[in-house]
Amino acid sequence: MSEHQEASALDRSALEIPVPPRDFGTTRRLLIVVLLASIVTPLLFVIVYGYVDYEGRLADSSEVIDRLARVAEEQAVKVLDLNREMSSRIVGMLGSDDDAQVLARQDELHRTLHDTTERLPQIASISIFGENGDLLASSLLYPAPRISVRDRSDFKSAIGQAAPIDISLPLRDVITGTDVFNTTTARHAADGHFLGVVSISLRRDYFLSFYRELAARDDAVTLGLYRRDGGILVRFPTPGLQPAPIRNVPLANAFEGIGPNGRIRVESTLDGVEKLLAYRKAGAYPIYVSAGLAVSAISSRWLLHEGLVALATLIPCACIWLLVVFSLRRLKAEQAAWESWRVEVGMRLSAEATSRQMRRMGALGNLVANVAHDFNNLLMVVKANMELARRKGFNSVEKEVTAVERASVGAEGLARRLLSVARKQPLRQEAIQLNRWLEDDASLIQTSLGENVKLTIGSSETLWPVFVDSTELQSAVINIAVNAKDAMPDGGEFIIQCENVRLVQASGGLQPGEYVVVACSDNGEGMPAAVLQRAFEPLFTTKAASAGTGLGLAQVFAMCEQAAGSARIDSVVGTGTTIRLYLPRWTGEATQEAAALAPSRHTTGSASQGSVLLVEDNEEVAAGLAAVLEVFGWNARHALTGDAALQLLDEGETFDLILSDVQMPGANSGIDVAEKVRRTWPHQAIALMTGYADEFDRAKHAGVTILSKPFNIDDLQALLQRVHVSARTAGPGTELRFS
C-alpha cells in the first residue's frame, strides 16, 4: 500500500455530518406544530404536575399528621406513666388498710396527696374511695366530705376490674368545677378482697394547652385523645357539632378493624369535615391519640400553588407564541441566509458530537479504571490468602485452592483488560520483531480461531521492530481473531499481513512518521455503518448478553494508542472486515522494565527477617499482605494513610522496608510518601504498589521499587530477600533501587 493510499484511507474515517437543503414549507408546518404543542404541552404539564403535586401533598400531609400523632402519643404516655407510678405509690402506701384505717390516716394522706397535686400541673385532684364508694381521703379537702361514687361507672367497673387502670369519660369535678377525666386503680387485700379505688383526676385543659401549641396555630389541624370505645377525652379544637358527641364512631371502628396504629380518610362525625386522620395507641394503655388535617385545607393550598405554577408556565408560553409568530413572518427572509450557513452548521454539529463523545469516553474510562482498581485490590486479598493456604500445606483443600488460583488468573486478565481500555494499565514495553513474534504465537491465534477458520500469516523479513507491551499486543490480536471467528460461523480465512508504512503528513490522529501496519482481515459477515462507527467504543457489543463484554476492540484501540499508534477498521457487509494496527517503528535500544525475580516458592522465614511498614488504606488487602509477611518471617506494622506513616517516621520509628500503596486518602499519596522519605531518610528502603499506568510512570521517577497490582507473592518475596541481603551485606543505609 502506498503512502498516499494510506493517508487517503485514514482521511475517509473522518466524521462527516451532512446538512440537507432546507425545506421551508416543512419548516413552516413545523412552526405551526410547535405553536400547537406550546399550547397543549403546558396544559398537559399543568394537569400532570397538578395531579402529582396533589398526591404528593396528601402524602406530605399524612407524614405531618403521623409526626403530630407520635408527639401526642409520647406526651400521653409520659402523663399516664407518671399517673400509674403515682397510683402504685398510693396503693403501696395504703397497703391492706380498710376504710376505718384509711380514715384514721386521713390527715397524713391529705397532706401527701395535696403536695403531690401541687407538684404536678396535669393532676386536678387525687381521691381515695372505700369499698362502698365513700370518699375516705382527698388532696383538695380535709376532712373529706361525705361523698359516694358507688353509682359512678368507673367505680363499678373497678370492682370487677381486670385491667390495671380504668379511664372515665370527661366530667366536671364536683369540688373544683374543673373539666377532668379520671383514671381509676383498684385496691385489693392480700386475699383478693376489694378495698376500694384510688382515683386521679387529670385536667383536660392541660392536654388542650399542649395540643394548641402542637397545632402551631394551624386551623386545619385537629388533635384528640380517645378511649378504646371512641369516647372523647380531649379534642382540639372543640367539636363543631352541637350538642357535642361523646364518641367518635369512625375512630372506634378503626381501633377495632385496622389495629392500634393506622391512618384513615373519613368525614368527621364531630364537625362534619372530611379529614385525613392518623391515630396511635398510647403505649399499653387503653387510650388513643389522633391527629387530623382537613382535606379542604390541603386542596385550597394546592389550588393556590397550582395557580402560581400555571401563571409561571403561561408567561414563557406566551413568549413562545410570539416567537413562533415572528419566526413565521421572517421565514422567507431566512432562506437565502440558510444556504450560507450550511457549512458552518455542519462543522459546528461535528465538533459538538466529537466533544460529547470524548467526554463520554473519558468518563467511561475513569469508571472502568476505578472498577478495575478495586477489583485488583480484591484480587490481592484472594491471591495473598491462596498463597498462605499453599504455604501452610493446604490442609486437605488443595483442589479448592488450585481452582481459586485458576479463577484468579482469569480475573486478573479481566482487570488488565479493563485497565487497558481505560489507558491506565501499567505497561511492560519491549522491542519486538513482529514476524518472529507472530510465528511464536501462531498456534495460540489458531486456537482462538477454531478448526473451521484457516490462519494465514504474511510478513516481510525487513519488517521494522516495534516497541509495545507484548502481553497487550497478544490480547489485541486474539480479540480480533475471536471477533473474526464469530463473524465466520461457517468457517473462512483469517489473514494477518504486516508491512512497513511511511506517513508524510498527519492523518486521522496519526503523526507523520514510520509505522508497522498489522492488517488482520476476515471474509465474514462484515459490519453495517452504524456498528462500524461505534466498533472501538468501550462496552459496545452486538453479541448476545452472555457472549461478549464490549471490551475486545476497545482494548485493541487502547493498546495502539498507548504505543503511540492507532487502529482503523474497514468493513463491507457480506464481504468481510479488515482491522489495521498502526504501531510506530522502534529505533532505540530495548530496555526491560521488570527485574528478574526468582525466589523459591517453598522458602519461608522462621526467625524474624526484619520489619516492614505496610501503608495501605484497604484493610483487607493490608491484612492479607501482613499475613504473608509474617509467613516470610517479617514483622508488619500497618498504617492506614501516608500521613500516618510519615508521622511514625517523624516520631523515630525505624523499619527495614516501607511498602506503600500509591492511592491513599489524606494529604500524602504513596508517591508523596516515597519522595519525602527519599529527601529526609535517603537510605530508607521503600517500595510502592499500584495498578495505574500514570501512577506507575510517576512512581518510577521517584526512584523506588514498584510492584504492579495484582502482583505475585513470589515478587514480594524477591523484594524482601533483596532487602534482607542488602541489610546483611551493607548494613543500614543501603538504598534499594530496582524495578
XYZ file of C-alpha atoms in Angstrom:
739
model
C 0.000 0.000 0.000
C 1.432 3.426 -0.971
C 1.840 6.345 1.407
C -0.819 8.323 -0.487
C -3.304 5.443 -0.249
C -2.660 5.097 3.473
C -3.306 8.810 4.051
C -6.491 8.686 1.936
C -7.810 5.656 3.831
C -7.249 7.422 7.136
C -8.891 10.622 5.891
C -12.025 8.707 4.893
C -12.624 7.849 8.555
C -13.092 11.498 9.464
C -16.572 12.282 10.752
C -18.746 13.965 8.123
C -22.132 15.368 9.064
C -24.366 16.048 6.016
C -26.564 19.151 6.156
C -29.571 18.613 3.817
C -31.200 21.502 1.942
C -33.721 23.405 3.985
C -37.385 22.685 3.179
C -39.059 25.906 4.199
C -42.568 24.502 3.647
C -41.811 21.764 6.149
C -40.321 24.357 8.489
C -43.494 26.411 8.293
C -45.615 23.380 9.129
C -43.208 22.545 11.927
C -43.587 26.028 13.389
C -47.343 25.628 13.389
C -46.946 22.280 15.137
C -44.666 23.974 17.678
C -47.318 26.625 18.244
C -49.934 23.972 18.913
C -47.510 21.998 21.047
C -46.693 25.114 23.066
C -50.376 25.305 23.929
C -51.119 21.627 24.502
C -47.865 20.673 26.239
C -48.068 23.264 29.043
C -51.701 22.329 29.559
C -50.757 18.654 29.895
C -47.836 19.633 32.094
C -50.061 21.639 34.425
C -52.552 18.762 34.612
C -49.933 16.070 35.237
C -47.954 18.261 37.614
C -51.135 19.187 39.441
C -52.065 15.539 39.902
C -48.575 14.573 41.068
C -48.359 17.623 43.335
C -51.770 16.893 44.866
C -50.839 13.292 45.579
C -47.522 14.500 46.990
C -49.298 16.975 49.257
C -51.574 14.217 50.501
C -48.512 12.088 51.232
C -46.739 15.004 52.939
C -49.851 15.774 54.971
C -50.025 12.131 56.027
C -46.428 12.353 57.241
C -47.219 15.577 59.115
C -50.166 14.093 60.976
C -48.118 10.953 61.645
C -45.452 13.098 63.320
C -48.079 15.025 65.291
C -49.668 11.759 66.400
C -46.296 10.408 67.535
C -45.591 13.568 69.551
C -49.067 13.476 71.105
C -48.575 9.784 71.879
C -45.279 10.472 73.642
C -46.908 13.184 75.764
C -49.862 10.951 76.683
C -47.581 8.030 77.562
C -45.443 10.247 79.807
C -48.523 11.566 81.631
C -50.074 8.112 82.019
C -46.770 6.548 83.096
C -46.431 9.172 85.810
C -50.087 8.683 86.683
C -49.584 4.921 87.027
C -46.495 5.488 89.153
C -48.428 7.815 91.468
C -51.306 5.319 91.726
C -48.905 2.496 92.511
C -47.205 4.537 95.239
C -50.519 5.455 96.842
C -51.761 1.845 96.673
C -48.471 0.712 98.197
C -48.697 3.396 100.890
C -52.205 2.277 101.850
C -51.309 -1.395 101.827
C -54.229 -3.529 103.092
C -55.800 -0.793 105.228
C -59.582 -0.942 105.344
C -61.900 2.052 105.364
C -61.517 2.734 109.087
C -57.766 2.581 108.960
C -57.651 4.903 105.958
C -59.959 7.384 107.726
C -57.684 7.277 110.748
C -54.773 8.388 108.497
C -56.809 10.998 106.651
C -54.762 13.981 107.818
C -51.470 12.423 106.761
C -52.922 11.210 103.478
C -54.416 14.619 102.694
C -51.078 16.373 103.098
C -49.297 13.793 100.946
C -51.914 13.910 98.208
C -52.086 17.700 98.319
C -48.291 18.035 97.946
C -48.350 15.644 95.010
C -51.130 17.570 93.283
C -49.297 20.857 93.733
C -46.167 19.471 92.079
C -47.914 18.023 89.024
C -49.895 20.529 86.927
C -51.706 17.849 84.955
C -53.421 16.469 88.112
C -56.567 18.224 89.302
C -57.102 16.047 92.367
C -56.375 12.671 93.905
C -59.083 10.830 95.844
C -59.237 7.599 97.807
C -62.604 5.805 97.927
C -63.551 2.867 100.147
C -65.041 -0.428 99.207
C -68.572 1.072 99.177
C -67.555 4.107 97.139
C -67.308 6.511 100.099
C -64.667 9.240 99.901
C -62.000 8.480 102.524
C -59.276 10.987 101.664
C -58.791 13.803 99.160
C -55.978 16.049 98.008
C -58.379 19.018 97.938
C -60.381 18.898 101.173
C -59.748 17.915 104.745
C -61.657 16.438 106.330
C -63.097 14.643 103.327
C -66.775 15.448 102.755
C -69.354 12.689 102.701
C -69.361 11.822 99.014
C -70.074 8.467 97.450
C -69.310 7.306 93.931
C -70.855 3.869 94.257
C -73.149 4.620 91.300
C -70.401 6.023 89.070
C -69.482 3.789 86.094
C -65.728 3.900 86.675
C -66.197 2.734 90.296
C -68.489 -0.102 89.236
C -66.041 -1.277 86.598
C -63.174 -1.114 89.121
C -64.928 -3.620 91.438
C -64.559 -6.379 88.856
C -61.658 -4.713 87.090
C -59.326 -6.974 85.138
C -57.227 -4.190 83.620
C -54.771 -2.328 85.890
C -56.369 1.034 85.108
C -59.778 2.333 84.066
C -60.354 5.685 82.372
C -63.638 7.557 82.623
C -65.346 9.861 80.182
C -64.882 13.609 80.774
C -66.742 15.028 83.745
C -66.726 18.143 85.858
C -65.082 17.829 89.274
C -67.829 18.341 91.858
C -65.465 20.147 94.217
C -63.360 22.379 91.961
C -65.601 22.556 88.888
C -62.621 21.623 86.691
C -63.091 19.637 83.465
C -61.308 16.346 84.076
C -61.305 12.687 83.269
C -60.490 10.116 85.935
C -58.032 7.248 85.979
C -59.146 4.636 88.494
C -56.904 1.994 90.068
C -58.474 -0.714 92.239
C -57.108 -1.724 95.669
C -57.243 -5.314 96.823
C -56.234 -7.053 100.028
C -53.767 -9.898 100.061
C -56.631 -12.380 99.873
C -58.070 -10.586 96.835
C -60.781 -8.743 98.771
C -61.782 -5.435 97.131
C -60.721 -2.483 99.355
C -61.677 0.479 97.170
C -60.066 2.633 94.485
C -57.507 5.379 94.015
C -58.891 7.964 91.583
C -56.651 10.563 89.909
C -58.397 13.361 88.025
C -56.414 14.632 85.040
C -57.035 18.157 83.757
C -58.387 18.297 80.246
C -57.067 21.854 79.815
C -53.527 20.529 80.392
C -53.831 18.409 77.264
C -55.681 21.161 75.386
C -52.834 23.604 76.057
C -50.285 21.120 74.747
C -52.361 20.350 71.639
C -52.805 24.076 70.961
C -49.028 24.564 70.905
C -48.535 21.391 68.841
C -51.032 22.540 66.198
C -48.913 25.704 65.720
C -51.997 27.848 65.059
C -52.978 25.809 62.016
C -56.778 25.888 61.955
C -56.873 22.819 59.721
C -55.142 20.600 62.298
C -57.136 18.667 64.905
C -55.693 16.657 67.805
C -57.532 14.364 70.160
C -57.327 11.858 72.993
C -59.811 8.968 72.940
C -60.768 5.857 74.829
C -60.796 2.482 73.136
C -64.577 2.695 72.624
C -64.168 6.049 70.854
C -65.110 8.088 73.917
C -63.721 11.622 73.526
C -61.455 12.599 76.415
C -59.812 15.690 74.893
C -60.258 17.245 71.486
C -58.650 20.360 69.999
C -60.350 22.382 68.709
C -63.700 21.755 70.379
C -66.065 19.720 68.137
C -68.100 21.966 65.874
C -71.345 19.992 66.123
C -73.734 20.826 68.943
C -74.553 19.101 71.108
C -71.030 17.693 71.051
C -70.987 13.891 70.636
C -69.336 11.853 73.349
C -67.897 9.223 70.994
C -66.019 9.240 67.703
C -67.564 6.253 65.945
C -65.269 6.107 62.843
C -62.181 6.129 65.070
C -63.617 3.437 67.314
C -64.275 1.280 64.262
C -60.680 1.878 63.088
C -59.338 0.877 66.501
C -61.159 -2.437 66.198
C -60.696 -3.064 62.467
C -57.296 -1.678 61.474
C -55.318 -2.059 64.675
C -53.557 0.027 67.315
C -51.830 2.307 64.769
C -53.242 3.453 61.477
C -54.354 6.141 59.097
C -57.833 6.776 57.653
C -59.619 9.293 55.458
C -63.099 9.914 56.764
C -65.766 12.550 57.197
C -65.564 13.568 60.836
C -68.698 12.989 62.902
C -67.508 15.743 65.265
C -67.548 18.695 62.876
C -68.750 17.281 59.523
C -65.416 17.943 57.750
C -63.554 15.390 55.617
C -60.200 14.731 57.207
C -57.026 12.720 56.946
C -56.612 11.120 60.378
C -53.597 9.328 61.869
C -54.037 7.601 65.205
C -51.746 5.725 67.587
C -52.284 3.743 70.756
C -50.615 5.309 73.807
C -48.290 2.502 74.848
C -50.076 -0.284 76.713
C -52.896 1.992 77.914
C -56.482 1.798 76.602
C -56.091 5.298 75.171
C -55.502 6.504 71.634
C -54.255 9.815 70.288
C -55.163 11.160 66.868
C -54.000 13.947 64.588
C -56.088 15.135 61.667
C -55.868 17.567 58.789
C -58.844 18.881 56.837
C -58.791 17.740 53.207
C -60.314 21.071 52.196
C -57.296 22.902 53.632
C -54.950 20.651 51.635
C -56.993 21.301 48.496
C -57.084 25.071 48.970
C -53.319 25.255 49.494
C -52.810 23.034 46.482
C -55.062 25.239 44.333
C -53.138 28.348 45.347
C -49.818 26.709 44.456
C -51.202 25.274 41.224
C -52.460 28.712 40.190
C -48.993 30.187 40.687
C -47.448 27.335 38.666
C -49.978 27.837 35.876
C -49.248 31.564 35.838
C -45.490 30.958 35.778
C -45.981 28.490 32.916
C -48.188 30.843 30.932
C -45.618 33.671 30.791
C -42.860 31.741 28.915
C -45.513 30.063 26.763
C -46.784 33.459 25.680
C -43.224 34.363 24.751
C -43.001 31.169 22.688
C -46.231 32.038 20.894
C -44.893 35.478 19.997
C -41.602 33.938 18.899
C -43.318 31.400 16.639
C -45.428 34.104 15.020
C -42.326 36.221 14.495
C -40.468 33.216 13.041
C -43.262 32.533 10.575
C -43.099 36.115 9.344
C -39.326 36.001 8.966
C -39.119 32.581 7.361
C -38.852 33.860 3.788
C -36.024 36.230 4.659
C -34.032 33.406 6.231
C -33.977 31.215 3.119
C -31.027 32.970 1.486
C -29.069 33.166 4.732
C -29.585 29.460 5.394
C -27.637 28.432 2.312
C -24.570 30.326 3.521
C -24.843 28.794 6.969
C -24.975 25.147 5.881
C -21.249 24.526 6.018
C -20.846 26.331 9.344
C -23.711 24.393 10.943
C -22.280 21.084 9.753
C -18.881 21.898 11.213
C -20.430 23.006 14.496
C -22.531 19.853 14.821
C -19.490 17.709 14.062
C -17.406 19.479 16.714
C -20.149 19.159 19.293
C -20.654 15.455 18.583
C -16.915 14.824 18.818
C -16.710 16.763 22.077
C -19.606 14.833 23.589
C -18.071 11.530 22.526
C -14.698 12.450 24.030
C -16.288 13.480 27.327
C -18.317 10.280 27.445
C -15.298 8.137 26.643
C -13.233 9.929 29.281
C -15.913 9.443 31.938
C -16.344 5.796 30.944
C -12.579 5.274 31.084
C -12.404 6.694 34.617
C -15.310 4.488 35.689
C -13.726 1.368 34.199
C -10.361 2.230 35.784
C -11.886 2.706 39.238
C -13.741 -0.613 38.967
C -10.561 -2.380 37.847
C -8.540 -0.764 40.660
C -10.988 -2.023 43.293
C -11.074 -5.401 41.538
C -7.267 -5.581 41.706
C -7.407 -4.925 45.453
C -9.870 -7.813 45.834
C -7.547 -9.999 43.758
C -4.664 -9.054 46.061
C -6.700 -10.334 49.021
C -7.582 -13.577 47.199
C -4.045 -14.225 45.925
C -2.445 -13.472 49.296
C -4.748 -15.850 51.139
C -4.404 -18.552 48.494
C -0.622 -18.277 48.784
C -0.918 -18.575 52.567
C -3.026 -21.698 52.132
C -0.436 -23.150 49.750
C 2.490 -22.389 52.040
C 0.645 -23.856 55.020
C 0.202 -27.210 53.286
C -3.387 -26.718 52.060
C -4.923 -28.716 54.971
C -6.890 -31.005 52.589
C -8.151 -28.174 50.367
C -5.510 -28.344 47.621
C -8.045 -28.829 44.812
C -10.165 -25.960 46.028
C -7.186 -23.624 46.404
C -5.922 -24.570 42.946
C -9.376 -23.861 41.468
C -9.466 -20.438 43.120
C -5.958 -19.706 41.825
C -7.045 -20.587 38.276
C -10.066 -18.317 38.635
C -7.806 -15.565 39.977
C -5.656 -15.764 36.853
C -8.748 -15.250 34.683
C -9.962 -12.416 36.897
C -6.523 -10.786 36.720
C -6.724 -10.899 32.944
C -10.161 -9.253 33.016
C -8.881 -6.488 35.302
C -5.937 -5.959 32.965
C -8.321 -5.618 30.018
C -10.420 -3.082 31.915
C -7.366 -1.004 32.789
C -6.128 -1.310 29.237
C -9.411 0.079 27.881
C -9.095 2.961 30.364
C -5.445 3.597 29.298
C -4.340 3.030 32.893
C -2.721 -0.415 32.603
C 0.956 -0.370 33.659
C 2.904 -1.306 30.555
C 5.948 -3.569 30.240
C 7.089 -2.436 26.823
C 9.883 -4.092 24.906
C 11.269 -4.127 21.399
C 9.531 -6.833 19.328
C 10.260 -8.216 15.874
C 6.708 -8.847 14.689
C 7.444 -11.573 12.124
C 9.153 -13.825 14.695
C 6.595 -12.876 17.356
C 3.685 -13.897 15.096
C 5.360 -17.226 14.292
C 5.695 -17.974 18.023
C 2.054 -17.046 18.723
C 0.543 -18.668 15.619
C -0.679 -21.739 17.487
C -2.414 -19.607 20.129
C -4.093 -17.468 17.444
C -5.219 -20.605 15.580
C -6.718 -21.967 18.802
C -8.705 -18.736 19.193
C -9.984 -19.047 15.591
C -11.146 -22.635 15.947
C -10.904 -25.519 13.499
C -13.183 -24.064 10.789
C -11.098 -20.925 10.166
C -7.808 -21.030 8.252
C -4.985 -18.811 9.532
C -2.563 -17.191 7.068
C 0.350 -15.019 8.219
C 2.425 -12.936 5.833
C 5.235 -10.553 6.739
C 8.419 -9.166 5.284
C 11.857 -10.147 6.531
C 12.746 -6.438 6.527
C 9.868 -5.609 8.867
C 10.776 -2.853 11.320
C 10.779 -3.615 15.079
C 8.119 -2.043 17.306
C 8.165 -1.120 20.997
C 4.997 -2.429 22.683
C 3.746 -4.438 25.635
C 3.810 -7.956 24.226
C 1.006 -9.138 26.501
C -1.232 -6.280 25.371
C -0.372 -6.949 21.710
C -1.161 -10.637 22.152
C -4.522 -9.791 23.746
C -5.300 -7.379 20.889
C -4.595 -9.947 18.141
C -6.552 -12.655 19.971
C -9.508 -10.279 20.468
C -9.518 -9.563 16.726
C -9.277 -13.300 15.989
C -12.210 -14.102 18.284
C -14.339 -11.423 16.584
C -13.357 -12.844 13.186
C -14.367 -16.331 14.294
C -17.801 -15.027 15.378
C -18.176 -13.249 12.009
C -17.484 -16.540 10.162
C -19.783 -19.110 11.836
C -19.491 -21.425 8.805
C -15.727 -21.078 8.560
C -13.453 -18.912 6.425
C -9.973 -17.439 6.278
C -8.207 -15.083 8.688
C -5.177 -13.284 7.227
C -2.534 -11.349 9.164
C -0.360 -9.220 6.897
C 2.437 -6.948 8.219
C 4.159 -4.202 6.251
C 6.149 -1.028 6.720
C 4.362 2.275 6.082
C 5.727 5.817 5.977
C 3.259 8.720 6.536
C 4.374 12.086 5.243
C 1.577 14.121 6.877
C -0.667 13.869 9.896
C -3.864 11.999 9.192
C -6.677 10.702 11.386
C -4.835 11.317 14.640
C -1.551 9.776 13.475
C 1.544 11.953 13.322
C 3.885 11.816 10.304
C 6.458 9.070 10.663
C 7.263 5.415 10.136
C 4.825 2.724 11.211
C 4.421 -1.013 11.042
C 0.863 -1.898 9.969
C -0.587 -5.197 11.171
C -3.624 -5.812 8.934
C -5.998 -8.530 10.230
C -8.622 -9.490 7.622
C -11.512 -11.928 7.540
C -14.113 -12.806 4.887
C -17.010 -12.867 7.313
C -20.332 -11.049 7.587
C -18.904 -7.525 7.840
C -20.250 -4.579 9.828
C -23.013 -2.124 8.940
C -22.112 1.581 9.062
C -23.851 2.184 12.411
C -21.867 -0.633 14.062
C -18.619 0.329 12.319
C -18.815 3.866 13.717
C -19.009 2.554 17.322
C -16.816 -0.540 16.993
C -13.969 0.800 19.177
C -16.350 2.192 21.810
C -15.904 0.524 25.244
C -18.735 -1.797 26.331
C -20.398 -1.584 22.910
C -21.202 -5.026 21.531
C -23.645 -6.566 19.081
C -23.270 -10.035 20.575
C -25.719 -11.693 22.932
C -25.599 -10.656 26.599
C -23.651 -13.771 27.589
C -21.353 -13.819 24.534
C -19.424 -10.545 24.707
C -18.312 -7.792 27.065
C -17.697 -4.975 24.575
C -14.068 -4.679 25.705
C -12.311 -6.561 22.887
C -11.935 -3.923 20.151
C -11.774 -1.176 22.774
C -8.676 -2.920 24.177
C -7.215 -3.127 20.660
C -7.632 0.616 20.141
C -6.284 1.413 23.630
C -3.217 -0.789 23.084
C -2.368 1.010 19.843
C -2.813 4.470 21.352
C -0.680 3.588 24.390
C 2.037 2.539 21.950
C 1.705 5.999 20.260
C -0.130 4.486 17.299
C -3.741 3.960 16.278
C -6.194 1.448 14.823
C -8.563 1.616 11.843
C -11.422 -0.561 10.592
C -12.638 -1.113 7.021
C -15.682 -3.317 6.623
C -18.211 -4.197 3.918
C -21.395 -6.053 4.814
C -21.292 -9.532 3.311
C -17.645 -9.251 2.262
C -15.531 -9.027 5.392
C -13.622 -6.795 7.759
C -10.028 -5.554 7.955
C -8.595 -4.098 11.156
C -5.263 -2.297 10.816
C -2.978 -1.709 13.782
C -0.546 1.199 13.300
C 2.489 0.724 15.567
C 5.402 3.221 15.477
C 8.754 1.954 14.326
C 11.250 1.404 17.169
C 14.749 2.779 16.548
C 16.218 2.687 20.077
C 17.589 0.012 22.379
C 15.188 -2.306 24.181
C 15.006 -1.996 27.958
C 13.484 -4.426 30.345
C 11.035 -2.926 32.799
C 10.815 -5.819 35.202
C 13.671 -7.196 37.263
C 14.292 -10.903 37.390
C 12.504 -12.128 40.436
C 13.103 -15.791 41.085
C 12.540 -16.705 44.716
C 11.983 -20.231 45.862
C 8.261 -20.899 46.237
C 8.759 -23.002 49.315
C 11.096 -20.627 51.140
C 9.612 -19.295 54.361
C 11.168 -17.433 57.227
C 11.337 -18.965 60.640
C 13.235 -16.282 62.537
C 12.467 -12.597 62.215
C 13.959 -11.256 58.975
C 13.167 -7.605 59.654
C 10.337 -5.111 59.967
C 8.008 -3.718 57.304
C 5.812 -0.612 57.487
C 2.763 -1.551 55.389
C 0.930 1.593 54.204
C -2.432 0.531 52.716
C -5.887 2.124 53.097
C -7.707 -1.122 52.203
C -7.700 -3.085 55.453
C -8.480 -6.424 53.767
C -5.532 -6.078 51.393
C -3.350 -4.995 54.316
C -4.455 -7.976 56.404
C -3.616 -10.416 53.588
C -0.181 -8.881 52.940
C 0.582 -8.723 56.663
C -0.204 -12.420 56.984
C 2.090 -13.237 54.054
C 4.871 -11.097 55.551
C 4.535 -12.967 58.836
C 4.838 -16.295 56.969
C 8.032 -14.963 55.399
C 9.308 -14.123 58.881
C 8.867 -10.356 58.729
C 7.180 -8.173 61.320
C 4.473 -5.959 59.742
C 3.264 -2.604 61.092
C 0.145 -1.251 59.372
C -0.598 2.425 58.667
C -3.907 3.350 57.027
C -2.673 6.557 55.365
C 0.517 8.143 54.093
C 0.086 10.859 56.724
C 0.117 8.230 59.487
C 3.220 6.579 58.002
C 5.154 9.864 57.885
C 4.118 10.605 61.463
C 5.549 7.241 62.592
C 8.844 8.045 60.862
C 8.891 11.554 62.354
C 8.462 10.005 65.804
C 11.657 7.993 65.313
C 10.206 4.622 64.293
C 12.559 2.630 62.039
C 11.765 -0.106 59.534
C 13.801 -2.245 57.183
C 11.273 -1.639 54.392
C 8.330 0.670 53.705
C 5.755 -0.972 51.406
C 3.094 1.556 50.384
C 0.099 1.686 48.065
C 0.101 4.707 45.727
C -3.541 5.748 46.010
C -4.046 6.919 49.579
C -6.525 9.173 51.397
C -5.229 12.239 53.164
C -2.685 14.897 52.231
C 0.066 12.466 51.132
C -0.272 9.753 48.494
C 2.137 6.836 48.331
C 4.302 8.716 45.828
C 4.374 11.754 48.127
C 5.494 9.466 50.956
C 8.260 7.995 48.746
C 9.518 11.418 47.698
C 9.563 12.753 51.263
C 11.264 9.613 52.543
C 13.927 9.972 49.812
C 14.580 13.574 50.846
C 14.508 13.069 54.646
C 15.764 9.492 55.032
C 17.716 8.842 51.804
C 18.898 5.391 52.910
C 15.462 4.047 53.812
C 14.340 1.118 51.622
C 10.881 1.807 50.163
C 8.672 0.135 47.560
C 5.334 1.160 46.036
C 2.302 -0.825 44.859
C -0.035 0.422 42.123
C -2.287 -0.703 39.309
C -2.481 2.557 37.307
C -0.203 3.329 34.368
C 0.007 7.077 35.090
C 0.893 6.359 38.715
C 3.350 3.691 37.531
C 5.242 6.253 35.425
C 5.348 8.866 38.188
C 6.429 6.263 40.732
C 9.356 5.243 38.503
C 10.597 8.837 38.525
C 10.625 8.714 42.330
C 13.450 6.152 42.104
C 11.825 3.398 44.159
C 10.839 -0.216 43.639
C 7.376 -0.659 42.047
C 5.103 -3.690 42.285
C 2.266 -3.677 39.746
C -1.039 -4.815 41.262
C -2.074 -7.545 41.486
C 1.473 -8.872 41.901
C 2.547 -12.444 42.600
C 3.614 -13.315 46.123
C 6.903 -14.501 44.591
C 7.605 -10.898 43.524
C 7.031 -9.758 47.095
C 9.309 -12.474 48.446
C 12.044 -11.486 45.995
C 11.740 -7.896 47.155
C 12.034 -8.970 50.797
C 15.062 -11.135 50.012
C 16.786 -8.192 48.376
C 16.101 -6.004 51.386
C 17.397 -8.742 53.704
C 20.531 -9.332 51.634
C 21.220 -5.583 51.390
C 20.838 -5.196 55.144
C 23.218 -8.101 55.852
C 25.883 -7.190 53.313
C 25.950 -3.407 53.589
C 24.127 -2.783 56.853
C 21.702 0.068 57.473
C 21.856 2.843 54.965
C 21.898 0.812 51.771
C 19.417 2.094 49.222
C 17.030 -0.303 47.460
C 16.587 0.683 43.806
C 15.327 -1.986 41.424
C 12.093 -2.361 39.420
